[in-house]
Amino acid sequence: MRRNILALGIVSGPVLIVFSCLVGLMLTCAAGWWLSGPDDESRLVRIMSLAPLATPQAYFTQPAEDAVGQDGQIAFQSSAAPGEEYQPPVYDEAELAAHQEVENALGFSLPVGSVNSITQEGVATRLVIPRLNLDAPVVLSPIENQTWKVEHLGTDKVGHLEGTAPPGSNSNIVLAAHVTVSAGVYGPFAQLASLQPGDQVYIYYGQDVYEYIIDDYDTVDRTAIEVTHPTNTGRVTLITCSNWSAAEGRYVERLVVTGHLN
C-alpha cells in the first residue's frame, strides 16, 4: 500500500505543478484585464526620424563673386536684370481678392502671400527683422518624405518648419529661408549673418506679435538636426545655408541664429 501511494505521488507531483502554473497564469491575465478594463487599447507608436533641411541644388546655387563684399558678407540684391528697374511681384485677381477677404474679416493687414498660413493653427504669419530691413510673409514648410519642403519659399517667403513650436510658446520655433535662389538672386536670409546679439526679431501670429532678442549664432553641419529640437523656454531659431562647396555643388553647412522670447 505504501509503495502504491509513493508511486502515485511521484506520478501526480509534476502534473500538479503544471496545473498550478496554468491556473496562476489564467488568474494573472484575468486580473490584468479587470484592472485595465476591456475597452483599454494599446497602440504602437512609430517615431519617425527627420532628415535635415534638404534643399535641391537648383535653389541653392553658388553666389556670384561680385555679390560678395570685402567683409565676406553677401550684398543683398534684387532679382532685376542689370539696367532694369526692380518691379514688385504681380498677384492675380483671385489671390488679391482672397487676401482682401481675410483682411476684411480680421480687421488687420497681412503681407500678400501669407493668406493661407493664417488658416493653419500654430503657424506664424509674418517675420520682421529691423536690422536686415526684412518684412516677409511666413508660410508652412511641411514634412514630406522625412524632410522639410522649402522649394516653395522662393525669394520672398520664410518657412515655419512643421512640428516646431508656435510663436510665443515656451519652446523652439524654427524658421528657415533661402540665402540664394540662383546665381545673383538672393533669398530673405541673404544677410542673416549680419545679426548681432541684442537685435530684435518680431514674429507675427495673426494679430499677435512676439519679440525675440538675438543671443548667438553658429555654423553647423547640414545634418545637425538637433538645432530644431524643442526647448524648455521661448526660443527662435533662424536657419539658412552656409559654406558653398564647389566640389560638392551645394552648401555643406547651416548658419543657425538663435534668440530668446522677450
PDB file of C-alpha atoms in Angstrom:
ATOM      1  CA  MET A   1       0.000   0.000   0.000  1.00  0.00           C
ATOM      2  CA  ARG A   2       2.822   2.359   0.970  1.00  0.00           C
ATOM      3  CA  ARG A   3       4.535   1.628  -2.364  1.00  0.00           C
ATOM      4  CA  ASN A   4       1.332   2.399  -4.311  1.00  0.00           C
ATOM      5  CA  ILE A   5       0.890   5.747  -2.528  1.00  0.00           C
ATOM      6  CA  LEU A   6       4.523   6.631  -3.156  1.00  0.00           C
ATOM      7  CA  ALA A   7       4.238   5.774  -6.847  1.00  0.00           C
ATOM      8  CA  LEU A   8       1.055   7.832  -7.134  1.00  0.00           C
ATOM      9  CA  GLY A   9       2.816  10.786  -5.510  1.00  0.00           C
ATOM     10  CA  ILE A  10       5.736  10.509  -7.915  1.00  0.00           C
ATOM     11  CA  VAL A  11       3.429  10.479 -10.950  1.00  0.00           C
ATOM     12  CA  SER A  12       0.958  13.116  -9.811  1.00  0.00           C
ATOM     13  CA  GLY A  13       3.550  15.591  -8.481  1.00  0.00           C
ATOM     14  CA  PRO A  14       4.643  17.045 -11.887  1.00  0.00           C
ATOM     15  CA  VAL A  15       1.024  17.105 -13.043  1.00  0.00           C
ATOM     16  CA  LEU A  16       0.008  19.204 -10.038  1.00  0.00           C
ATOM     17  CA  ILE A  17       2.913  21.601 -10.631  1.00  0.00           C
ATOM     18  CA  VAL A  18       1.941  22.124 -14.284  1.00  0.00           C
ATOM     19  CA  PHE A  19      -1.721  22.543 -13.335  1.00  0.00           C
ATOM     20  CA  SER A  20      -0.834  25.104 -10.663  1.00  0.00           C
ATOM     21  CA  CYS A  21       1.233  27.136 -13.188  1.00  0.00           C
ATOM     22  CA  LEU A  22      -1.626  27.183 -15.673  1.00  0.00           C
ATOM     23  CA  VAL A  23      -4.108  28.330 -13.036  1.00  0.00           C
ATOM     24  CA  GLY A  24      -1.708  31.061 -11.896  1.00  0.00           C
ATOM     25  CA  LEU A  25      -1.248  32.315 -15.468  1.00  0.00           C
ATOM     26  CA  MET A  26      -5.006  32.430 -16.035  1.00  0.00           C
ATOM     27  CA  LEU A  27      -5.560  34.373 -12.814  1.00  0.00           C
ATOM     28  CA  THR A  28      -2.822  36.862 -13.744  1.00  0.00           C
ATOM     29  CA  CYS A  29      -4.353  37.517 -17.201  1.00  0.00           C
ATOM     30  CA  ALA A  30      -7.812  37.904 -15.700  1.00  0.00           C
ATOM     31  CA  ALA A  31      -6.548  40.364 -13.112  1.00  0.00           C
ATOM     32  CA  GLY A  32      -4.758  42.383 -15.755  1.00  0.00           C
ATOM     33  CA  TRP A  33      -7.872  42.521 -17.927  1.00  0.00           C
ATOM     34  CA  TRP A  34     -10.004  43.526 -14.933  1.00  0.00           C
ATOM     35  CA  LEU A  35      -7.585  46.310 -13.862  1.00  0.00           C
ATOM     36  CA  SER A  36      -7.114  47.803 -17.337  1.00  0.00           C
ATOM     37  CA  GLY A  37     -10.703  47.392 -18.476  1.00  0.00           C
ATOM     38  CA  PRO A  38     -11.975  45.639 -21.609  1.00  0.00           C
ATOM     39  CA  ASP A  39     -12.040  48.886 -23.580  1.00  0.00           C
ATOM     40  CA  ASP A  40      -8.375  49.751 -22.973  1.00  0.00           C
ATOM     41  CA  GLU A  41      -6.349  49.628 -26.186  1.00  0.00           C
ATOM     42  CA  SER A  42      -2.587  49.758 -26.646  1.00  0.00           C
ATOM     43  CA  ARG A  43      -1.284  51.358 -29.830  1.00  0.00           C
ATOM     44  CA  LEU A  44       2.173  51.038 -31.298  1.00  0.00           C
ATOM     45  CA  VAL A  45       3.645  54.485 -31.943  1.00  0.00           C
ATOM     46  CA  ARG A  46       6.258  54.743 -34.697  1.00  0.00           C
ATOM     47  CA  ILE A  47       8.727  57.547 -34.126  1.00  0.00           C
ATOM     48  CA  MET A  48       9.986  58.854 -37.463  1.00  0.00           C
ATOM     49  CA  SER A  49      13.428  60.355 -37.605  1.00  0.00           C
ATOM     50  CA  LEU A  50      13.554  63.573 -39.577  1.00  0.00           C
ATOM     51  CA  ALA A  51      16.168  64.387 -42.152  1.00  0.00           C
ATOM     52  CA  PRO A  52      17.930  67.776 -42.067  1.00  0.00           C
ATOM     53  CA  LEU A  53      16.672  70.740 -44.042  1.00  0.00           C
ATOM     54  CA  ALA A  54      17.117  69.462 -47.597  1.00  0.00           C
ATOM     55  CA  THR A  55      17.052  71.846 -50.496  1.00  0.00           C
ATOM     56  CA  PRO A  56      17.607  70.970 -54.165  1.00  0.00           C
ATOM     57  CA  GLN A  57      20.745  72.434 -55.721  1.00  0.00           C
ATOM     58  CA  ALA A  58      18.626  74.489 -58.101  1.00  0.00           C
ATOM     59  CA  TYR A  59      17.533  76.620 -55.154  1.00  0.00           C
ATOM     60  CA  PHE A  60      20.919  76.967 -53.512  1.00  0.00           C
ATOM     61  CA  THR A  61      23.452  77.787 -56.185  1.00  0.00           C
ATOM     62  CA  GLN A  62      26.824  79.447 -55.780  1.00  0.00           C
ATOM     63  CA  PRO A  63      26.528  83.217 -55.235  1.00  0.00           C
ATOM     64  CA  ALA A  64      28.054  85.453 -57.850  1.00  0.00           C
ATOM     65  CA  GLU A  65      31.598  86.561 -56.957  1.00  0.00           C
ATOM     66  CA  ASP A  66      30.787  90.250 -57.455  1.00  0.00           C
ATOM     67  CA  ALA A  67      27.977  89.966 -54.907  1.00  0.00           C
ATOM     68  CA  VAL A  68      30.338  89.198 -52.029  1.00  0.00           C
ATOM     69  CA  GLY A  69      31.679  92.267 -50.253  1.00  0.00           C
ATOM     70  CA  GLN A  70      35.110  92.800 -48.741  1.00  0.00           C
ATOM     71  CA  ASP A  71      33.793  91.689 -45.356  1.00  0.00           C
ATOM     72  CA  GLY A  72      32.792  88.337 -46.844  1.00  0.00           C
ATOM     73  CA  GLN A  73      29.076  89.045 -46.472  1.00  0.00           C
ATOM     74  CA  ILE A  74      26.663  88.678 -49.355  1.00  0.00           C
ATOM     75  CA  ALA A  75      25.365  92.023 -50.585  1.00  0.00           C
ATOM     76  CA  PHE A  76      21.609  91.900 -50.879  1.00  0.00           C
ATOM     77  CA  GLN A  77      20.432  92.426 -54.438  1.00  0.00           C
ATOM     78  CA  SER A  78      17.116  92.376 -56.205  1.00  0.00           C
ATOM     79  CA  SER A  79      16.213  89.923 -58.923  1.00  0.00           C
ATOM     80  CA  ALA A  80      16.014  92.617 -61.602  1.00  0.00           C
ATOM     81  CA  ALA A  81      18.319  92.239 -64.590  1.00  0.00           C
ATOM     82  CA  PRO A  82      21.193  94.719 -64.946  1.00  0.00           C
ATOM     83  CA  GLY A  83      19.945  98.108 -66.129  1.00  0.00           C
ATOM     84  CA  GLU A  84      16.322  97.249 -65.338  1.00  0.00           C
ATOM     85  CA  GLU A  85      14.286  98.835 -62.583  1.00  0.00           C
ATOM     86  CA  TYR A  86      13.052  96.413 -59.958  1.00  0.00           C
ATOM     87  CA  GLN A  87       9.341  95.740 -60.205  1.00  0.00           C
ATOM     88  CA  PRO A  88       7.298  94.377 -57.302  1.00  0.00           C
ATOM     89  CA  PRO A  89       5.646  90.970 -57.813  1.00  0.00           C
ATOM     90  CA  VAL A  90       2.293  90.970 -59.583  1.00  0.00           C
ATOM     91  CA  TYR A  91      -0.508  88.938 -57.997  1.00  0.00           C
ATOM     92  CA  ASP A  92      -3.555  87.743 -59.870  1.00  0.00           C
ATOM     93  CA  GLU A  93      -7.046  88.987 -59.033  1.00  0.00           C
ATOM     94  CA  ALA A  94      -8.057  85.755 -57.290  1.00  0.00           C
ATOM     95  CA  GLU A  95      -5.152  85.925 -54.851  1.00  0.00           C
ATOM     96  CA  LEU A  96      -5.701  89.618 -54.151  1.00  0.00           C
ATOM     97  CA  ALA A  97      -9.423  89.006 -53.617  1.00  0.00           C
ATOM     98  CA  ALA A  98      -8.713  86.226 -51.141  1.00  0.00           C
ATOM     99  CA  HIS A  99      -6.200  88.436 -49.370  1.00  0.00           C
ATOM    100  CA  GLN A 100      -8.706  91.307 -49.135  1.00  0.00           C
ATOM    101  CA  GLU A 101     -11.419  88.974 -47.829  1.00  0.00           C
ATOM    102  CA  VAL A 102      -9.170  87.855 -44.987  1.00  0.00           C
ATOM    103  CA  GLU A 103      -8.191  91.445 -44.174  1.00  0.00           C
ATOM    104  CA  ASN A 104     -11.851  92.486 -44.013  1.00  0.00           C
ATOM    105  CA  ALA A 105     -12.714  89.588 -41.709  1.00  0.00           C
ATOM    106  CA  LEU A 106      -9.782  90.051 -39.343  1.00  0.00           C
ATOM    107  CA  GLY A 107      -9.516  93.822 -39.376  1.00  0.00           C
ATOM    108  CA  PHE A 108      -5.764  93.938 -39.933  1.00  0.00           C
ATOM    109  CA  SER A 109      -3.398  93.726 -42.888  1.00  0.00           C
ATOM    110  CA  LEU A 110      -1.109  90.861 -43.841  1.00  0.00           C
ATOM    111  CA  PRO A 111       1.695  90.626 -46.393  1.00  0.00           C
ATOM    112  CA  VAL A 112       0.344  89.354 -49.698  1.00  0.00           C
ATOM    113  CA  GLY A 113       1.163  85.662 -49.955  1.00  0.00           C
ATOM    114  CA  SER A 114       0.541  84.870 -46.281  1.00  0.00           C
ATOM    115  CA  VAL A 115      -3.225  84.379 -46.552  1.00  0.00           C
ATOM    116  CA  ASN A 116      -3.069  80.605 -46.491  1.00  0.00           C
ATOM    117  CA  SER A 117      -0.781  80.416 -43.470  1.00  0.00           C
ATOM    118  CA  ILE A 118      -3.224  82.060 -41.058  1.00  0.00           C
ATOM    119  CA  THR A 119      -5.631  79.170 -41.536  1.00  0.00           C
ATOM    120  CA  GLN A 120      -3.025  76.735 -40.211  1.00  0.00           C
ATOM    121  CA  GLU A 121      -3.074  76.593 -36.430  1.00  0.00           C
ATOM    122  CA  GLY A 122       0.232  77.444 -34.804  1.00  0.00           C
ATOM    123  CA  VAL A 123       1.932  78.661 -37.996  1.00  0.00           C
ATOM    124  CA  ALA A 124       3.491  82.135 -37.921  1.00  0.00           C
ATOM    125  CA  THR A 125       2.226  84.638 -40.496  1.00  0.00           C
ATOM    126  CA  ARG A 126       4.935  87.289 -40.711  1.00  0.00           C
ATOM    127  CA  LEU A 127       8.589  87.895 -39.812  1.00  0.00           C
ATOM    128  CA  VAL A 128      10.086  91.356 -39.256  1.00  0.00           C
ATOM    129  CA  ILE A 129      13.818  91.902 -38.608  1.00  0.00           C
ATOM    130  CA  PRO A 130      14.619  95.630 -38.480  1.00  0.00           C
ATOM    131  CA  ARG A 131      18.411  95.280 -38.772  1.00  0.00           C
ATOM    132  CA  LEU A 132      18.010  93.360 -42.042  1.00  0.00           C
ATOM    133  CA  ASN A 133      15.203  95.620 -43.291  1.00  0.00           C
ATOM    134  CA  LEU A 134      13.246  92.390 -43.656  1.00  0.00           C
ATOM    135  CA  ASP A 135       9.470  92.151 -43.620  1.00  0.00           C
ATOM    136  CA  ALA A 136       8.419  88.805 -45.081  1.00  0.00           C
ATOM    137  CA  PRO A 137       5.368  86.550 -45.026  1.00  0.00           C
ATOM    138  CA  VAL A 138       5.735  83.227 -43.250  1.00  0.00           C
ATOM    139  CA  VAL A 139       4.212  80.031 -44.614  1.00  0.00           C
ATOM    140  CA  LEU A 140       4.277  76.421 -43.506  1.00  0.00           C
ATOM    141  CA  SER A 141       7.203  74.237 -44.562  1.00  0.00           C
ATOM    142  CA  PRO A 142       5.585  70.803 -44.343  1.00  0.00           C
ATOM    143  CA  ILE A 143       7.334  67.499 -43.806  1.00  0.00           C
ATOM    144  CA  GLU A 144       7.449  65.400 -46.960  1.00  0.00           C
ATOM    145  CA  ASN A 145       9.443  62.180 -47.307  1.00  0.00           C
ATOM    146  CA  GLN A 146      11.061  62.728 -43.899  1.00  0.00           C
ATOM    147  CA  THR A 147      12.395  66.191 -44.707  1.00  0.00           C
ATOM    148  CA  TRP A 148      11.066  69.730 -44.700  1.00  0.00           C
ATOM    149  CA  LYS A 149       9.824  71.106 -48.007  1.00  0.00           C
ATOM    150  CA  VAL A 150      11.376  74.519 -48.758  1.00  0.00           C
ATOM    151  CA  GLU A 151      11.278  74.776 -52.547  1.00  0.00           C
ATOM    152  CA  HIS A 152       8.130  76.911 -52.417  1.00  0.00           C
ATOM    153  CA  LEU A 153       9.745  79.663 -50.330  1.00  0.00           C
ATOM    154  CA  GLY A 154      11.498  81.384 -53.241  1.00  0.00           C
ATOM    155  CA  THR A 155      12.934  84.875 -52.809  1.00  0.00           C
ATOM    156  CA  ASP A 156      10.284  86.384 -50.550  1.00  0.00           C
ATOM    157  CA  LYS A 157       8.893  83.795 -48.109  1.00  0.00           C
ATOM    158  CA  VAL A 158      10.097  82.349 -44.820  1.00  0.00           C
ATOM    159  CA  GLY A 159       9.173  78.797 -43.839  1.00  0.00           C
ATOM    160  CA  HIS A 160       7.888  77.774 -40.406  1.00  0.00           C
ATOM    161  CA  LEU A 161       9.164  74.203 -40.082  1.00  0.00           C
ATOM    162  CA  GLU A 162       6.297  71.828 -39.400  1.00  0.00           C
ATOM    163  CA  GLY A 163       6.461  70.250 -35.963  1.00  0.00           C
ATOM    164  CA  THR A 164       8.338  73.119 -34.320  1.00  0.00           C
ATOM    165  CA  ALA A 165       6.768  75.394 -31.724  1.00  0.00           C
ATOM    166  CA  PRO A 166       4.153  78.071 -32.445  1.00  0.00           C
ATOM    167  CA  PRO A 167       5.087  81.734 -31.929  1.00  0.00           C
ATOM    168  CA  GLY A 168       5.245  82.925 -28.321  1.00  0.00           C
ATOM    169  CA  SER A 169       5.354  79.442 -26.774  1.00  0.00           C
ATOM    170  CA  ASN A 170       7.867  78.115 -24.249  1.00  0.00           C
ATOM    171  CA  SER A 171       9.698  76.070 -26.837  1.00  0.00           C
ATOM    172  CA  ASN A 172      11.680  76.388 -30.065  1.00  0.00           C
ATOM    173  CA  ILE A 173      10.085  77.952 -33.148  1.00  0.00           C
ATOM    174  CA  VAL A 174      12.261  77.254 -36.188  1.00  0.00           C
ATOM    175  CA  LEU A 175      12.126  79.479 -39.279  1.00  0.00           C
ATOM    176  CA  ALA A 176      14.090  78.772 -42.466  1.00  0.00           C
ATOM    177  CA  ALA A 177      14.632  80.723 -45.673  1.00  0.00           C
ATOM    178  CA  HIS A 178      16.928  80.732 -48.668  1.00  0.00           C
ATOM    179  CA  VAL A 179      20.217  82.582 -48.773  1.00  0.00           C
ATOM    180  CA  THR A 180      20.324  82.303 -52.577  1.00  0.00           C
ATOM    181  CA  VAL A 181      17.801  81.096 -55.111  1.00  0.00           C
ATOM    182  CA  SER A 182      20.037  81.225 -58.180  1.00  0.00           C
ATOM    183  CA  ALA A 183      23.302  82.917 -59.121  1.00  0.00           C
ATOM    184  CA  GLY A 184      22.928  86.603 -58.229  1.00  0.00           C
ATOM    185  CA  VAL A 185      19.378  86.195 -56.864  1.00  0.00           C
ATOM    186  CA  TYR A 186      19.100  86.132 -53.100  1.00  0.00           C
ATOM    187  CA  GLY A 187      16.587  84.976 -50.563  1.00  0.00           C
ATOM    188  CA  PRO A 188      15.206  86.593 -47.391  1.00  0.00           C
ATOM    189  CA  PHE A 189      18.076  85.291 -45.245  1.00  0.00           C
ATOM    190  CA  ALA A 190      20.904  86.519 -47.504  1.00  0.00           C
ATOM    191  CA  GLN A 191      22.043  88.871 -44.725  1.00  0.00           C
ATOM    192  CA  LEU A 192      21.291  86.628 -41.766  1.00  0.00           C
ATOM    193  CA  ALA A 193      24.944  86.593 -40.664  1.00  0.00           C
ATOM    194  CA  SER A 194      24.708  90.361 -40.085  1.00  0.00           C
ATOM    195  CA  LEU A 195      22.528  89.912 -36.998  1.00  0.00           C
ATOM    196  CA  GLN A 196      24.144  90.830 -33.691  1.00  0.00           C
ATOM    197  CA  PRO A 197      23.324  89.902 -30.078  1.00  0.00           C
ATOM    198  CA  GLY A 198      20.601  92.236 -28.848  1.00  0.00           C
ATOM    199  CA  ASP A 199      18.910  92.659 -32.247  1.00  0.00           C
ATOM    200  CA  GLN A 200      15.127  92.383 -32.270  1.00  0.00           C
ATOM    201  CA  VAL A 201      13.129  89.844 -34.235  1.00  0.00           C
ATOM    202  CA  TYR A 202       9.339  90.156 -34.434  1.00  0.00           C
ATOM    203  CA  ILE A 203       7.196  87.122 -35.257  1.00  0.00           C
ATOM    204  CA  TYR A 204       3.533  87.653 -36.021  1.00  0.00           C
ATOM    205  CA  TYR A 205       0.724  85.176 -35.443  1.00  0.00           C
ATOM    206  CA  GLY A 206      -2.380  86.834 -36.796  1.00  0.00           C
ATOM    207  CA  GLN A 207      -2.931  89.956 -34.693  1.00  0.00           C
ATOM    208  CA  ASP A 208      -0.425  88.876 -32.053  1.00  0.00           C
ATOM    209  CA  VAL A 209       3.244  89.832 -32.294  1.00  0.00           C
ATOM    210  CA  TYR A 210       6.104  88.353 -30.266  1.00  0.00           C
ATOM    211  CA  GLU A 211       9.515  89.924 -29.754  1.00  0.00           C
ATOM    212  CA  TYR A 212      12.645  87.794 -29.658  1.00  0.00           C
ATOM    213  CA  ILE A 213      16.129  89.051 -28.829  1.00  0.00           C
ATOM    214  CA  ILE A 214      19.097  87.575 -30.704  1.00  0.00           C
ATOM    215  CA  ASP A 215      21.623  85.807 -28.455  1.00  0.00           C
ATOM    216  CA  ASP A 216      24.100  83.961 -30.632  1.00  0.00           C
ATOM    217  CA  TYR A 217      24.840  82.375 -33.992  1.00  0.00           C
ATOM    218  CA  ASP A 218      26.822  79.369 -35.144  1.00  0.00           C
ATOM    219  CA  THR A 219      27.560  77.289 -38.227  1.00  0.00           C
ATOM    220  CA  VAL A 220      26.756  73.594 -38.036  1.00  0.00           C
ATOM    221  CA  ASP A 221      26.882  70.621 -40.347  1.00  0.00           C
ATOM    222  CA  ARG A 222      23.874  70.371 -42.645  1.00  0.00           C
ATOM    223  CA  THR A 223      22.893  67.128 -40.873  1.00  0.00           C
ATOM    224  CA  ALA A 224      22.702  68.773 -37.420  1.00  0.00           C
ATOM    225  CA  ILE A 225      19.018  68.116 -36.832  1.00  0.00           C
ATOM    226  CA  GLU A 226      19.342  68.843 -33.109  1.00  0.00           C
ATOM    227  CA  VAL A 227      19.084  72.605 -33.703  1.00  0.00           C
ATOM    228  CA  THR A 228      15.379  72.083 -34.434  1.00  0.00           C
ATOM    229  CA  HIS A 229      14.661  70.201 -31.203  1.00  0.00           C
ATOM    230  CA  PRO A 230      12.201  71.571 -28.610  1.00  0.00           C
ATOM    231  CA  THR A 231      13.418  73.682 -25.694  1.00  0.00           C
ATOM    232  CA  ASN A 232      12.024  74.447 -22.236  1.00  0.00           C
ATOM    233  CA  THR A 233      11.960  78.215 -22.752  1.00  0.00           C
ATOM    234  CA  GLY A 234      10.762  80.537 -25.512  1.00  0.00           C
ATOM    235  CA  ARG A 235      13.298  80.416 -28.326  1.00  0.00           C
ATOM    236  CA  VAL A 236      13.600  81.274 -32.008  1.00  0.00           C
ATOM    237  CA  THR A 237      15.973  79.507 -34.387  1.00  0.00           C
ATOM    238  CA  LEU A 238      16.640  81.053 -37.803  1.00  0.00           C
ATOM    239  CA  ILE A 239      18.289  78.736 -40.334  1.00  0.00           C
ATOM    240  CA  THR A 240      19.795  79.182 -43.782  1.00  0.00           C
ATOM    241  CA  CYS A 241      22.561  77.583 -45.821  1.00  0.00           C
ATOM    242  CA  SER A 242      26.247  78.441 -45.493  1.00  0.00           C
ATOM    243  CA  ASN A 243      29.691  77.494 -46.832  1.00  0.00           C
ATOM    244  CA  TRP A 244      29.277  76.736 -50.522  1.00  0.00           C
ATOM    245  CA  SER A 245      31.323  73.759 -51.756  1.00  0.00           C
ATOM    246  CA  ALA A 246      32.201  73.922 -55.436  1.00  0.00           C
ATOM    247  CA  ALA A 247      33.387  70.318 -55.280  1.00  0.00           C
ATOM    248  CA  GLU A 248      30.037  69.064 -53.988  1.00  0.00           C
ATOM    249  CA  GLY A 249      27.933  71.660 -55.808  1.00  0.00           C
ATOM    250  CA  ARG A 250      25.988  72.597 -52.681  1.00  0.00           C
ATOM    251  CA  TYR A 251      26.154  74.313 -49.318  1.00  0.00           C
ATOM    252  CA  VAL A 252      27.657  71.940 -46.756  1.00  0.00           C
ATOM    253  CA  GLU A 253      26.775  73.819 -43.571  1.00  0.00           C
ATOM    254  CA  ARG A 254      23.887  75.664 -41.979  1.00  0.00           C
ATOM    255  CA  LEU A 255      24.010  79.114 -40.428  1.00  0.00           C
ATOM    256  CA  VAL A 256      21.947  78.988 -37.241  1.00  0.00           C
ATOM    257  CA  VAL A 257      20.937  82.178 -35.396  1.00  0.00           C
ATOM    258  CA  THR A 258      19.166  81.830 -32.054  1.00  0.00           C
ATOM    259  CA  GLY A 259      17.330  84.192 -29.726  1.00  0.00           C
ATOM    260  CA  HIS A 260      15.067  84.199 -26.683  1.00  0.00           C
ATOM    261  CA  LEU A 261      11.474  85.320 -26.212  1.00  0.00           C
ATOM    262  CA  ASN A 262      11.381  88.757 -24.610  1.00  0.00           C
TER     263      ASN A 262
END
